[in-house]
mmCIF file of N, CA and C in Angstrom:
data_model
loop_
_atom_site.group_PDB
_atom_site.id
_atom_site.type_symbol
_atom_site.label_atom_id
_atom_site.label_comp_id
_atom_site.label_asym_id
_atom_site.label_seq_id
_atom_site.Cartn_x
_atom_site.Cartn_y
_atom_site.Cartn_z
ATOM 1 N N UNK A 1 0.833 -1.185 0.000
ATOM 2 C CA UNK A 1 0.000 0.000 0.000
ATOM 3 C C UNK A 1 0.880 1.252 0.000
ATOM 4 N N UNK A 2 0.700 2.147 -1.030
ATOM 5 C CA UNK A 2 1.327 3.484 -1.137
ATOM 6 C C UNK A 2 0.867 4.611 0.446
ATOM 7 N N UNK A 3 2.120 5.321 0.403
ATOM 8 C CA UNK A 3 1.894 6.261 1.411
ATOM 9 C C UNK A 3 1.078 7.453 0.798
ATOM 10 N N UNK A 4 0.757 7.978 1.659
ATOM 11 C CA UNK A 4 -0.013 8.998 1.694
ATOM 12 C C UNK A 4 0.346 10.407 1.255
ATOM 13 N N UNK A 5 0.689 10.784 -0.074
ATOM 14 C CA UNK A 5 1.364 12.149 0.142
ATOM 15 C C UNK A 5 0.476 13.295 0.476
ATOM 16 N N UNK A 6 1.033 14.040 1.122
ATOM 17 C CA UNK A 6 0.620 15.426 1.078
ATOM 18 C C UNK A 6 0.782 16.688 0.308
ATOM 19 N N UNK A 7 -0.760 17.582 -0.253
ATOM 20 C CA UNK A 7 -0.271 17.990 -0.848
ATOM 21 C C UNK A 7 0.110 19.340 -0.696
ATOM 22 N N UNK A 8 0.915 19.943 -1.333
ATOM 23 C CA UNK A 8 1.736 21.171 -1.948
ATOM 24 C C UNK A 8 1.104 22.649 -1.929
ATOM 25 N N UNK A 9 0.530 23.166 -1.076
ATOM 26 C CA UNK A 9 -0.068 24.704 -1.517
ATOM 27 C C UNK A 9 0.605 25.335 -1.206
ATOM 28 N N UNK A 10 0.095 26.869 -2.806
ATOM 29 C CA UNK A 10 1.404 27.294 -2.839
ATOM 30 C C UNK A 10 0.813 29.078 -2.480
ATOM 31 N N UNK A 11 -0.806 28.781 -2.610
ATOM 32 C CA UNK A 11 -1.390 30.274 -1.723
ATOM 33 C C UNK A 11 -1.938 29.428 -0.594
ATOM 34 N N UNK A 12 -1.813 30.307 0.247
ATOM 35 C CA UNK A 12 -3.036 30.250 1.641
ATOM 36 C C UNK A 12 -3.470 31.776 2.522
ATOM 37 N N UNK A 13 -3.961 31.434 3.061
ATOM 38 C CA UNK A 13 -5.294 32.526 3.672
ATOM 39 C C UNK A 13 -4.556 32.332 5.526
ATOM 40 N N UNK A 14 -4.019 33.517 5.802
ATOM 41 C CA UNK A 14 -3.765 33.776 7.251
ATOM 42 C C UNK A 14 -5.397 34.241 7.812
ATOM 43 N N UNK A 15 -5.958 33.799 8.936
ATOM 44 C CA UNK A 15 -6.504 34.407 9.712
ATOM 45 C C UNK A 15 -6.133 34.343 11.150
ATOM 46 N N UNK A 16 -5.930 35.871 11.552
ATOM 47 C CA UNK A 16 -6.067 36.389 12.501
ATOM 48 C C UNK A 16 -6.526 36.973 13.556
ATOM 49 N N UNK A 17 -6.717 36.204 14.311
ATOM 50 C CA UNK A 17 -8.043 36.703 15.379
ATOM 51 C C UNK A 17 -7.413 37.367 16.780
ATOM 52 N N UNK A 18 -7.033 38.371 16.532
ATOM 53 C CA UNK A 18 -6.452 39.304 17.727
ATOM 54 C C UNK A 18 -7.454 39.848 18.836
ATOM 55 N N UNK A 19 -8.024 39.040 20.064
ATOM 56 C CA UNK A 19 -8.477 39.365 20.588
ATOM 57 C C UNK A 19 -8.105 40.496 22.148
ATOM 58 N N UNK A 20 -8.541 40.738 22.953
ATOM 59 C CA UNK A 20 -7.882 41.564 24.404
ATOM 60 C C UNK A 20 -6.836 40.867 24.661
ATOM 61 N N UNK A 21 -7.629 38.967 25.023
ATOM 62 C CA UNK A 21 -7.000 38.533 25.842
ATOM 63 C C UNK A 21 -5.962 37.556 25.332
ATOM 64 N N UNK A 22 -6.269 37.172 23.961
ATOM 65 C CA UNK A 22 -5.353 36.159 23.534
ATOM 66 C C UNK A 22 -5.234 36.397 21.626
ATOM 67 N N UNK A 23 -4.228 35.454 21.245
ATOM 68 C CA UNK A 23 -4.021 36.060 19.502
ATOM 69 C C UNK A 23 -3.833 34.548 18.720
ATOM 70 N N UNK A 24 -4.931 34.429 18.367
ATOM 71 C CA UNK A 24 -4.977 32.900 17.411
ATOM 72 C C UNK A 24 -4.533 33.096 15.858
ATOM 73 N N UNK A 25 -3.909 32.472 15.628
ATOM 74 C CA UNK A 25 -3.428 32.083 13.937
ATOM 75 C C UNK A 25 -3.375 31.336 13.595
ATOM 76 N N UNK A 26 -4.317 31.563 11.976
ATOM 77 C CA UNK A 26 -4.661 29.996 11.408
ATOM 78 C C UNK A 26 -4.451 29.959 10.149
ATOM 79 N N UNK A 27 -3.518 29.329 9.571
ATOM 80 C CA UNK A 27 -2.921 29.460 7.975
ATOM 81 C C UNK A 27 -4.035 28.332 7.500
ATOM 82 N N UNK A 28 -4.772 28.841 6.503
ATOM 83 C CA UNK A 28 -5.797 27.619 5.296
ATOM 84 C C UNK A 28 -5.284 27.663 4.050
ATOM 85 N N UNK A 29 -5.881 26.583 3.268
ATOM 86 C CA UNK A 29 -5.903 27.153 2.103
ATOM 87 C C UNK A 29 -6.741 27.502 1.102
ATOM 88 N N UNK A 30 -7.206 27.778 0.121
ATOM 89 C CA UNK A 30 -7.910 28.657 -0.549
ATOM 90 C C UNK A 30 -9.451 27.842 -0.428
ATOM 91 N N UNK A 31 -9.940 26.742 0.065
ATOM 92 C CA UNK A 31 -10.702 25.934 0.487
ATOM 93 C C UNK A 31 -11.209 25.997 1.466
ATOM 94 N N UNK A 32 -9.976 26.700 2.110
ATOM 95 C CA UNK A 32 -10.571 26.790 4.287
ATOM 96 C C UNK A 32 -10.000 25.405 4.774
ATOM 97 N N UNK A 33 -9.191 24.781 4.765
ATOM 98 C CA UNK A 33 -8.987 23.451 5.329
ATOM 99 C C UNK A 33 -7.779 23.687 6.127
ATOM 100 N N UNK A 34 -7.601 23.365 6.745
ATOM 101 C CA UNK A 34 -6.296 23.952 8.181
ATOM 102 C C UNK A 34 -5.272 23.172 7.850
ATOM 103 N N UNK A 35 -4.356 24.532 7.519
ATOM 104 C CA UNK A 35 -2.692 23.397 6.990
ATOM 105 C C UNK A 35 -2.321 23.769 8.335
ATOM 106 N N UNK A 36 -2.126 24.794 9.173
ATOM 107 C CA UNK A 36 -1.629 25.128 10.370
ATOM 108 C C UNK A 36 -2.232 26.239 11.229
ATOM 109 N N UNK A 37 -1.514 26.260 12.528
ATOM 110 C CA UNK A 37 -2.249 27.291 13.614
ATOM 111 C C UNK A 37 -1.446 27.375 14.850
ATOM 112 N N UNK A 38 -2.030 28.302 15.476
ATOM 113 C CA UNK A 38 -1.202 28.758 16.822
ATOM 114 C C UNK A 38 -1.719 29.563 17.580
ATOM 115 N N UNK A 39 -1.947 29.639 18.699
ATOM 116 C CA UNK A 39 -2.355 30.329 19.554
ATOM 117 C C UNK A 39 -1.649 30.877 20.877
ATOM 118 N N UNK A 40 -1.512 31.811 21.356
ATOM 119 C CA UNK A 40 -0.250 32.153 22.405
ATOM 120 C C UNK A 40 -0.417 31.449 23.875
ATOM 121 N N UNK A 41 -2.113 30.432 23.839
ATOM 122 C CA UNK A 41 -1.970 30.152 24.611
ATOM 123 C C UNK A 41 -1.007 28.862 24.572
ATOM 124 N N UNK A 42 -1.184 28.186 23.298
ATOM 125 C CA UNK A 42 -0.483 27.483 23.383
ATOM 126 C C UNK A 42 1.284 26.959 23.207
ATOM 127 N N UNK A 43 1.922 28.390 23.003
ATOM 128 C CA UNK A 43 3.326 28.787 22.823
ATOM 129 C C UNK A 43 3.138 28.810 24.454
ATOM 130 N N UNK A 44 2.266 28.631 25.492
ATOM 131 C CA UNK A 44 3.205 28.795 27.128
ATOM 132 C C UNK A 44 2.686 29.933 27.641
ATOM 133 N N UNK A 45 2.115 31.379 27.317
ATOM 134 C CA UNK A 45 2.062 32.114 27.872
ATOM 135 C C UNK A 45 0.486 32.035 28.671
ATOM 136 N N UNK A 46 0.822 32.524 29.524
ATOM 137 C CA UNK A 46 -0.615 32.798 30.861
ATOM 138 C C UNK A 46 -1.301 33.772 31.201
ATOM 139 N N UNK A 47 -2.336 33.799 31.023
ATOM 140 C CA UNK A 47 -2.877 35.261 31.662
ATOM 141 C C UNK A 47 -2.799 36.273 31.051
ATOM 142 N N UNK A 48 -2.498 37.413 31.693
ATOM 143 C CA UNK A 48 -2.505 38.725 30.745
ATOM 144 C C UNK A 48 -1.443 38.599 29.885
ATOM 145 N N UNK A 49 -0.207 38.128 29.671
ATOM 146 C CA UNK A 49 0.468 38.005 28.443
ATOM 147 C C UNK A 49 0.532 37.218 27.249
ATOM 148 N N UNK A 50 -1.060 36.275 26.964
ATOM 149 C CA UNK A 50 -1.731 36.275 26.414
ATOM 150 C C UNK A 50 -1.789 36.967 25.031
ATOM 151 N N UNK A 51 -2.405 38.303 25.679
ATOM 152 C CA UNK A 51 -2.913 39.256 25.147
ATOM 153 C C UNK A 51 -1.713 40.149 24.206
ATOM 154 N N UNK A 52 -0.533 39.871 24.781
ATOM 155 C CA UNK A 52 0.489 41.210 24.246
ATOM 156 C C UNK A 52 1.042 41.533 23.008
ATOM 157 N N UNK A 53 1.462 42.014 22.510
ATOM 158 C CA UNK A 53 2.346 41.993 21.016
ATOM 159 C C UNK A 53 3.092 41.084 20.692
ATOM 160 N N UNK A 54 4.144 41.076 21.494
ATOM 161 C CA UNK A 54 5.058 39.808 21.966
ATOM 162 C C UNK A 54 4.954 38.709 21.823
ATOM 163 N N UNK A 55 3.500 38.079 22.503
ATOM 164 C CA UNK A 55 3.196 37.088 22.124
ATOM 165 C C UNK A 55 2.681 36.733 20.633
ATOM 166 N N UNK A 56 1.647 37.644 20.638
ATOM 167 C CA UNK A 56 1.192 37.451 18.872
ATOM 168 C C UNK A 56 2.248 37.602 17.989
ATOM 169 N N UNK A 57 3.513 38.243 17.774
ATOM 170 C CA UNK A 57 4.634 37.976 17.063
ATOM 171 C C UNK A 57 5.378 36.307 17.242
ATOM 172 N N UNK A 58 5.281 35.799 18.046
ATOM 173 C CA UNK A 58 5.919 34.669 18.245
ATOM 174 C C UNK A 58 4.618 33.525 17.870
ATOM 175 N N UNK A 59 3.259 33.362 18.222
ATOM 176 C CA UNK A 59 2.350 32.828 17.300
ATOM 177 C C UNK A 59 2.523 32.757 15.854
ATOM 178 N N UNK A 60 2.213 34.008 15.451
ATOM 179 C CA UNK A 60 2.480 34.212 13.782
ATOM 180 C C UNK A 60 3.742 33.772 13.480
ATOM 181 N N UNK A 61 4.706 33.461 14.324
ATOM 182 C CA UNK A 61 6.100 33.425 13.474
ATOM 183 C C UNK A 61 6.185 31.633 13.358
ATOM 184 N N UNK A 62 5.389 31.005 14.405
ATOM 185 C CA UNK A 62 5.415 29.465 14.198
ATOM 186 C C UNK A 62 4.454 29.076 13.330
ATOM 187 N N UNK A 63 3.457 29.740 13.063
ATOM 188 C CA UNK A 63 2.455 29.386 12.380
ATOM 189 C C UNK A 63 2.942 29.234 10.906
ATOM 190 N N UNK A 64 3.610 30.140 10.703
ATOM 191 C CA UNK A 64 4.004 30.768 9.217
ATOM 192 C C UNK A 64 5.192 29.487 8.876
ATOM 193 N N UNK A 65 5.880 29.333 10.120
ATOM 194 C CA UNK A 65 7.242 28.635 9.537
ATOM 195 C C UNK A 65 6.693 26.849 9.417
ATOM 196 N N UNK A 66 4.909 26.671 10.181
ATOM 197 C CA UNK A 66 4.504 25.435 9.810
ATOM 198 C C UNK A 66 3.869 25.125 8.599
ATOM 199 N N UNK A 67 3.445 26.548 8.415
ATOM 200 C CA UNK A 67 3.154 26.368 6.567
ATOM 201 C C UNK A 67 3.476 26.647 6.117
ATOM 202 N N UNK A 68 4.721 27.212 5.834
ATOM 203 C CA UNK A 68 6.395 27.269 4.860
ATOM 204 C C UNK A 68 6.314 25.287 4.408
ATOM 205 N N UNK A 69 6.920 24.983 5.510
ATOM 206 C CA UNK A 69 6.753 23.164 5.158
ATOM 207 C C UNK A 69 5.930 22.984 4.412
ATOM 208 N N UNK A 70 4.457 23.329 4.695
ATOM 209 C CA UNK A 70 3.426 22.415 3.555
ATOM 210 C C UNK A 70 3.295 23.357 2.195
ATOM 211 N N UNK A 71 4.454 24.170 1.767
ATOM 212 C CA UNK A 71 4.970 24.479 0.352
ATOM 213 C C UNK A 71 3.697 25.797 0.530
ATOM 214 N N UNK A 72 3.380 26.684 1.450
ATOM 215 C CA UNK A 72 2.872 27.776 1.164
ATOM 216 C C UNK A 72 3.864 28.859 0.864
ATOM 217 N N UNK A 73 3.749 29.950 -0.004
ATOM 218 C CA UNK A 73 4.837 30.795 -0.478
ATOM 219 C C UNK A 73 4.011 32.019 -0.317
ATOM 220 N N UNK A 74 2.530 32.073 -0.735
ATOM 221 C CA UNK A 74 2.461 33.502 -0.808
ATOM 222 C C UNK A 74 1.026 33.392 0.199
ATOM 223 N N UNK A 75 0.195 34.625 0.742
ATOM 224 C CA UNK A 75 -0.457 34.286 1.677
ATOM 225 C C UNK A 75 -1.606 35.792 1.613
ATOM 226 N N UNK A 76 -2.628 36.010 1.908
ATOM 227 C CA UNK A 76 -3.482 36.686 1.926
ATOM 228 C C UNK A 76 -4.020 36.671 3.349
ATOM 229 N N UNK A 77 -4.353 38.133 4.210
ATOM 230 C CA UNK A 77 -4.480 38.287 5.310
ATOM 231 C C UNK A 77 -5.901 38.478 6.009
ATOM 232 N N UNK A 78 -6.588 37.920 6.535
ATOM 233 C CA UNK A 78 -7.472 38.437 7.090
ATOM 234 C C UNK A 78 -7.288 38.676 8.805
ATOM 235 N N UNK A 79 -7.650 39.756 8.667
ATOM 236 C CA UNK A 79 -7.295 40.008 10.828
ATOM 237 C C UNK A 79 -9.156 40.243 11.277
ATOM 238 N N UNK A 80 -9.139 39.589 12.419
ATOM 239 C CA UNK A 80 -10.265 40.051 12.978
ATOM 240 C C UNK A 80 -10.465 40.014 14.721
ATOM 241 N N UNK A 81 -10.913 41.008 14.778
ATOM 242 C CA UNK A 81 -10.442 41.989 16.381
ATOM 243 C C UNK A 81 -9.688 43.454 16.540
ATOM 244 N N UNK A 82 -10.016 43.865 17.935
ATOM 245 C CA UNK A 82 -8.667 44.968 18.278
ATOM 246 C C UNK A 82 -7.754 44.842 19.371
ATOM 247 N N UNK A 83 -7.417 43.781 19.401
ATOM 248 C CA UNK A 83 -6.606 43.426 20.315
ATOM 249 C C UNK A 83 -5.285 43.869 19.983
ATOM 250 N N UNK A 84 -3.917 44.072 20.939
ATOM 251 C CA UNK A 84 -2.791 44.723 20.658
ATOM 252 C C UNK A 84 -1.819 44.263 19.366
ATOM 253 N N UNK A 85 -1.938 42.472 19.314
ATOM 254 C CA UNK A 85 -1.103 41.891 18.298
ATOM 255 C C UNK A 85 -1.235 41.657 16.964
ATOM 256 N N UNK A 86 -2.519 42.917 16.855
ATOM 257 C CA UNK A 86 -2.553 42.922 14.978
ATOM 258 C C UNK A 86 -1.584 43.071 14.198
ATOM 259 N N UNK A 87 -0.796 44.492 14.665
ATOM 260 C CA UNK A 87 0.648 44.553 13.571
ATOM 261 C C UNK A 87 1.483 44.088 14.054
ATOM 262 N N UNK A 88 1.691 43.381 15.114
ATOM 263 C CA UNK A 88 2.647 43.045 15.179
ATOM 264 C C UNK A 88 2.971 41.254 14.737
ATOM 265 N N UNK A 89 1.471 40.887 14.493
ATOM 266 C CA UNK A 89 1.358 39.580 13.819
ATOM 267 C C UNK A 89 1.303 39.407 12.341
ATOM 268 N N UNK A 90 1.126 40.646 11.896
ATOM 269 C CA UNK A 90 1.591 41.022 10.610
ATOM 270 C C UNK A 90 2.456 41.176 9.953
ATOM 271 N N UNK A 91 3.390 41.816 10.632
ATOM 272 C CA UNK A 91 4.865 42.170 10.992
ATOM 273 C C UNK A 91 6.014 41.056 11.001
ATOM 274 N N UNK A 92 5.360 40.182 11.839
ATOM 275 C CA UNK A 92 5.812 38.699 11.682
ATOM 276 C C UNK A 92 5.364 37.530 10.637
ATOM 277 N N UNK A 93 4.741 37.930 10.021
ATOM 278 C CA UNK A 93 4.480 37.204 9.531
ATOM 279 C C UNK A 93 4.783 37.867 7.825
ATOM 280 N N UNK A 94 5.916 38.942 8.073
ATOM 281 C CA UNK A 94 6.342 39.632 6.500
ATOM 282 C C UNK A 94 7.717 39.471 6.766
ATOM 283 N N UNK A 95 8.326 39.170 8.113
ATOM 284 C CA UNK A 95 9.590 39.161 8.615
ATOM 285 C C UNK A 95 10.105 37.188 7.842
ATOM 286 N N UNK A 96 8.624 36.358 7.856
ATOM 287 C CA UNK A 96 9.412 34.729 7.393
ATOM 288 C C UNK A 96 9.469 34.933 5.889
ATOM 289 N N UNK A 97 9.404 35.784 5.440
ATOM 290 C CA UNK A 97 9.634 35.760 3.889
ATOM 291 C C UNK A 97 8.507 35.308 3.215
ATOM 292 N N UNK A 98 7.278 35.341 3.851
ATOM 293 C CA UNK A 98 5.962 35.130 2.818
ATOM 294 C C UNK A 98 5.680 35.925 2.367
ATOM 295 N N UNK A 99 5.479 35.934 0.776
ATOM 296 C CA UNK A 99 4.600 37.087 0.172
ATOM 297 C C UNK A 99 3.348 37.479 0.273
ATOM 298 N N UNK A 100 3.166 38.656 1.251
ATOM 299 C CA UNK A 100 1.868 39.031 1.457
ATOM 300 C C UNK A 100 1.052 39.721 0.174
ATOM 301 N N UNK A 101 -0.140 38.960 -0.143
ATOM 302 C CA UNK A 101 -0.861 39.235 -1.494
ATOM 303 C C UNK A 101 -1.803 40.627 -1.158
ATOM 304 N N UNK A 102 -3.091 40.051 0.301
ATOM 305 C CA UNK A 102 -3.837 41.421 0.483
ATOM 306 C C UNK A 102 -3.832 41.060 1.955
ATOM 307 N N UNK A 103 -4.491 42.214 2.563
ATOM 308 C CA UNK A 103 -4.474 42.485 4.170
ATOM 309 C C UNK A 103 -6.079 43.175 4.185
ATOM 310 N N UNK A 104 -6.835 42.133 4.894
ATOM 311 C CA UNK A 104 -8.112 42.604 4.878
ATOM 312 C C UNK A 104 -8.581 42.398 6.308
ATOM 313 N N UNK A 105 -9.400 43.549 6.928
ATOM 314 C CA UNK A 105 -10.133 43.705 8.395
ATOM 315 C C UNK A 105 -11.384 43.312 7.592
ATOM 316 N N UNK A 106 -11.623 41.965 8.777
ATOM 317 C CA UNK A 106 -13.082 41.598 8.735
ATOM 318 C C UNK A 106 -13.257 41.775 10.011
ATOM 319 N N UNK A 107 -13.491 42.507 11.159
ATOM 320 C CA UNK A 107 -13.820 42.677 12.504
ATOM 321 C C UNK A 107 -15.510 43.105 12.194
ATOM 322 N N UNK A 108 -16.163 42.265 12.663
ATOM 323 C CA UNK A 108 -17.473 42.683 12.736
ATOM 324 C C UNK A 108 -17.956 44.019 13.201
ATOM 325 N N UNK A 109 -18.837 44.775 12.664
ATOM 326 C CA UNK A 109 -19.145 46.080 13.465
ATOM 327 C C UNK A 109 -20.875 45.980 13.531
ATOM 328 N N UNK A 110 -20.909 46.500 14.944
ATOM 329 C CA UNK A 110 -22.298 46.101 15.383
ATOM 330 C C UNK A 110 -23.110 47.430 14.607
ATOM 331 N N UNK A 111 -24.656 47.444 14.863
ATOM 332 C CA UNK A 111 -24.954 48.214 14.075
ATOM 333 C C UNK A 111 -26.724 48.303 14.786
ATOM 334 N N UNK A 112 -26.553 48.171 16.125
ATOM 335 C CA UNK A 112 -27.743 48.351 17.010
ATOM 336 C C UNK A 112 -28.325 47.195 16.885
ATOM 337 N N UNK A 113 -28.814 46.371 16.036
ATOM 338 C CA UNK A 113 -28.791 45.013 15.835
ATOM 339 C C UNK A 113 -30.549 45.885 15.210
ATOM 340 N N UNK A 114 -31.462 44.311 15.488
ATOM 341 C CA UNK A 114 -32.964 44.409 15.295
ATOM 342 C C UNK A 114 -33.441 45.223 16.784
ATOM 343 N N UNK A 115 -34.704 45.759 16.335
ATOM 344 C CA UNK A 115 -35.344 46.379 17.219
ATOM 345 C C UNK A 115 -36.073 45.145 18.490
ATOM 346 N N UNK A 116 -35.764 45.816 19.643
ATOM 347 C CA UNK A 116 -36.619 44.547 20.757
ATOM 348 C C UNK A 116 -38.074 44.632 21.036
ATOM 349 N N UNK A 117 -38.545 43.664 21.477
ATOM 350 C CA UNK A 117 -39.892 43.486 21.631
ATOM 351 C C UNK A 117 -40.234 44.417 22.704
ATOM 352 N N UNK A 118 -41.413 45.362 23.079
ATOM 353 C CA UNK A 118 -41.567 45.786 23.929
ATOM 354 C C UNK A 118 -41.917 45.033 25.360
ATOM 355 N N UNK A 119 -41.800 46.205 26.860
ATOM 356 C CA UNK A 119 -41.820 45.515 27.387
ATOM 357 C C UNK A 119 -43.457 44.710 28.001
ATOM 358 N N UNK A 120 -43.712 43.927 28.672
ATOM 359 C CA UNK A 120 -44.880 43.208 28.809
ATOM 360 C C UNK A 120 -46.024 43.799 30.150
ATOM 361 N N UNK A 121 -47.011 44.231 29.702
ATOM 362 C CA UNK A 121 -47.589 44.972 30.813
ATOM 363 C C UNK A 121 -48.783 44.168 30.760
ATOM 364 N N UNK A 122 -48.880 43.832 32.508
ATOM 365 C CA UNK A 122 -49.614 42.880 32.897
ATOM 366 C C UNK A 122 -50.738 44.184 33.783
#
């Protein structure tokens, strides 16, 4: 029985979810299927440093160098949040030599939502 190869992408899709407290990164590819990821909780850090620049630079920088391996070269950005480690997960992630294609904010913006039911008078 033949092994299993894996294959070769050569775009993928960073998303970035920079929240207060913590900074997740998730390299896909043009499908959405998870070649790699990282989160600062899981690089070791605790608590409020979590949240910091610092950390989200060192996320993005493992994330990037795990999908370097699965033959990603160039990469398109989506960030979503305002948490501190937006540019600086950006930053890192132009520092491993990926070619950044576009850089797009999808952070949801609220917008009062639907109107509520009034209240109930008995």
């Amino acid at each position: 029985m033949r092994k299993k190869e894996k294959k070769k992408e050569s775009t993928g899709i960073a998303h970035i979810q920079a929240a207060k407290n913590n900074t997740i990164v998730t390299i896909s590819d043009i499908e959405g299927n998870t070649l790699s990821w990282a989160s600062s909780g899981s690089m070791g850090f605790r608590g409020t440093r979590k949240g910091t620049s610092f950390a989200a630079q060192l996320v993005a920088e493992k994330a990037a160098l795990n999908a370097m391996e699965r033959g990603v070269q160039r990469i398109k950005i989506c960030i979503k949040g305002d948490g501190a480690g937006r540019e600086a997960a950006i930053r890192s992630l132009q520092a491993t030599y990926l070619k950044i294609m576009t850089i797009k904010d999808v952070t949801p913006i609220t917008h009062n939502g639907c109107r509520l039911s009034t209240r109930r008078r008995v």
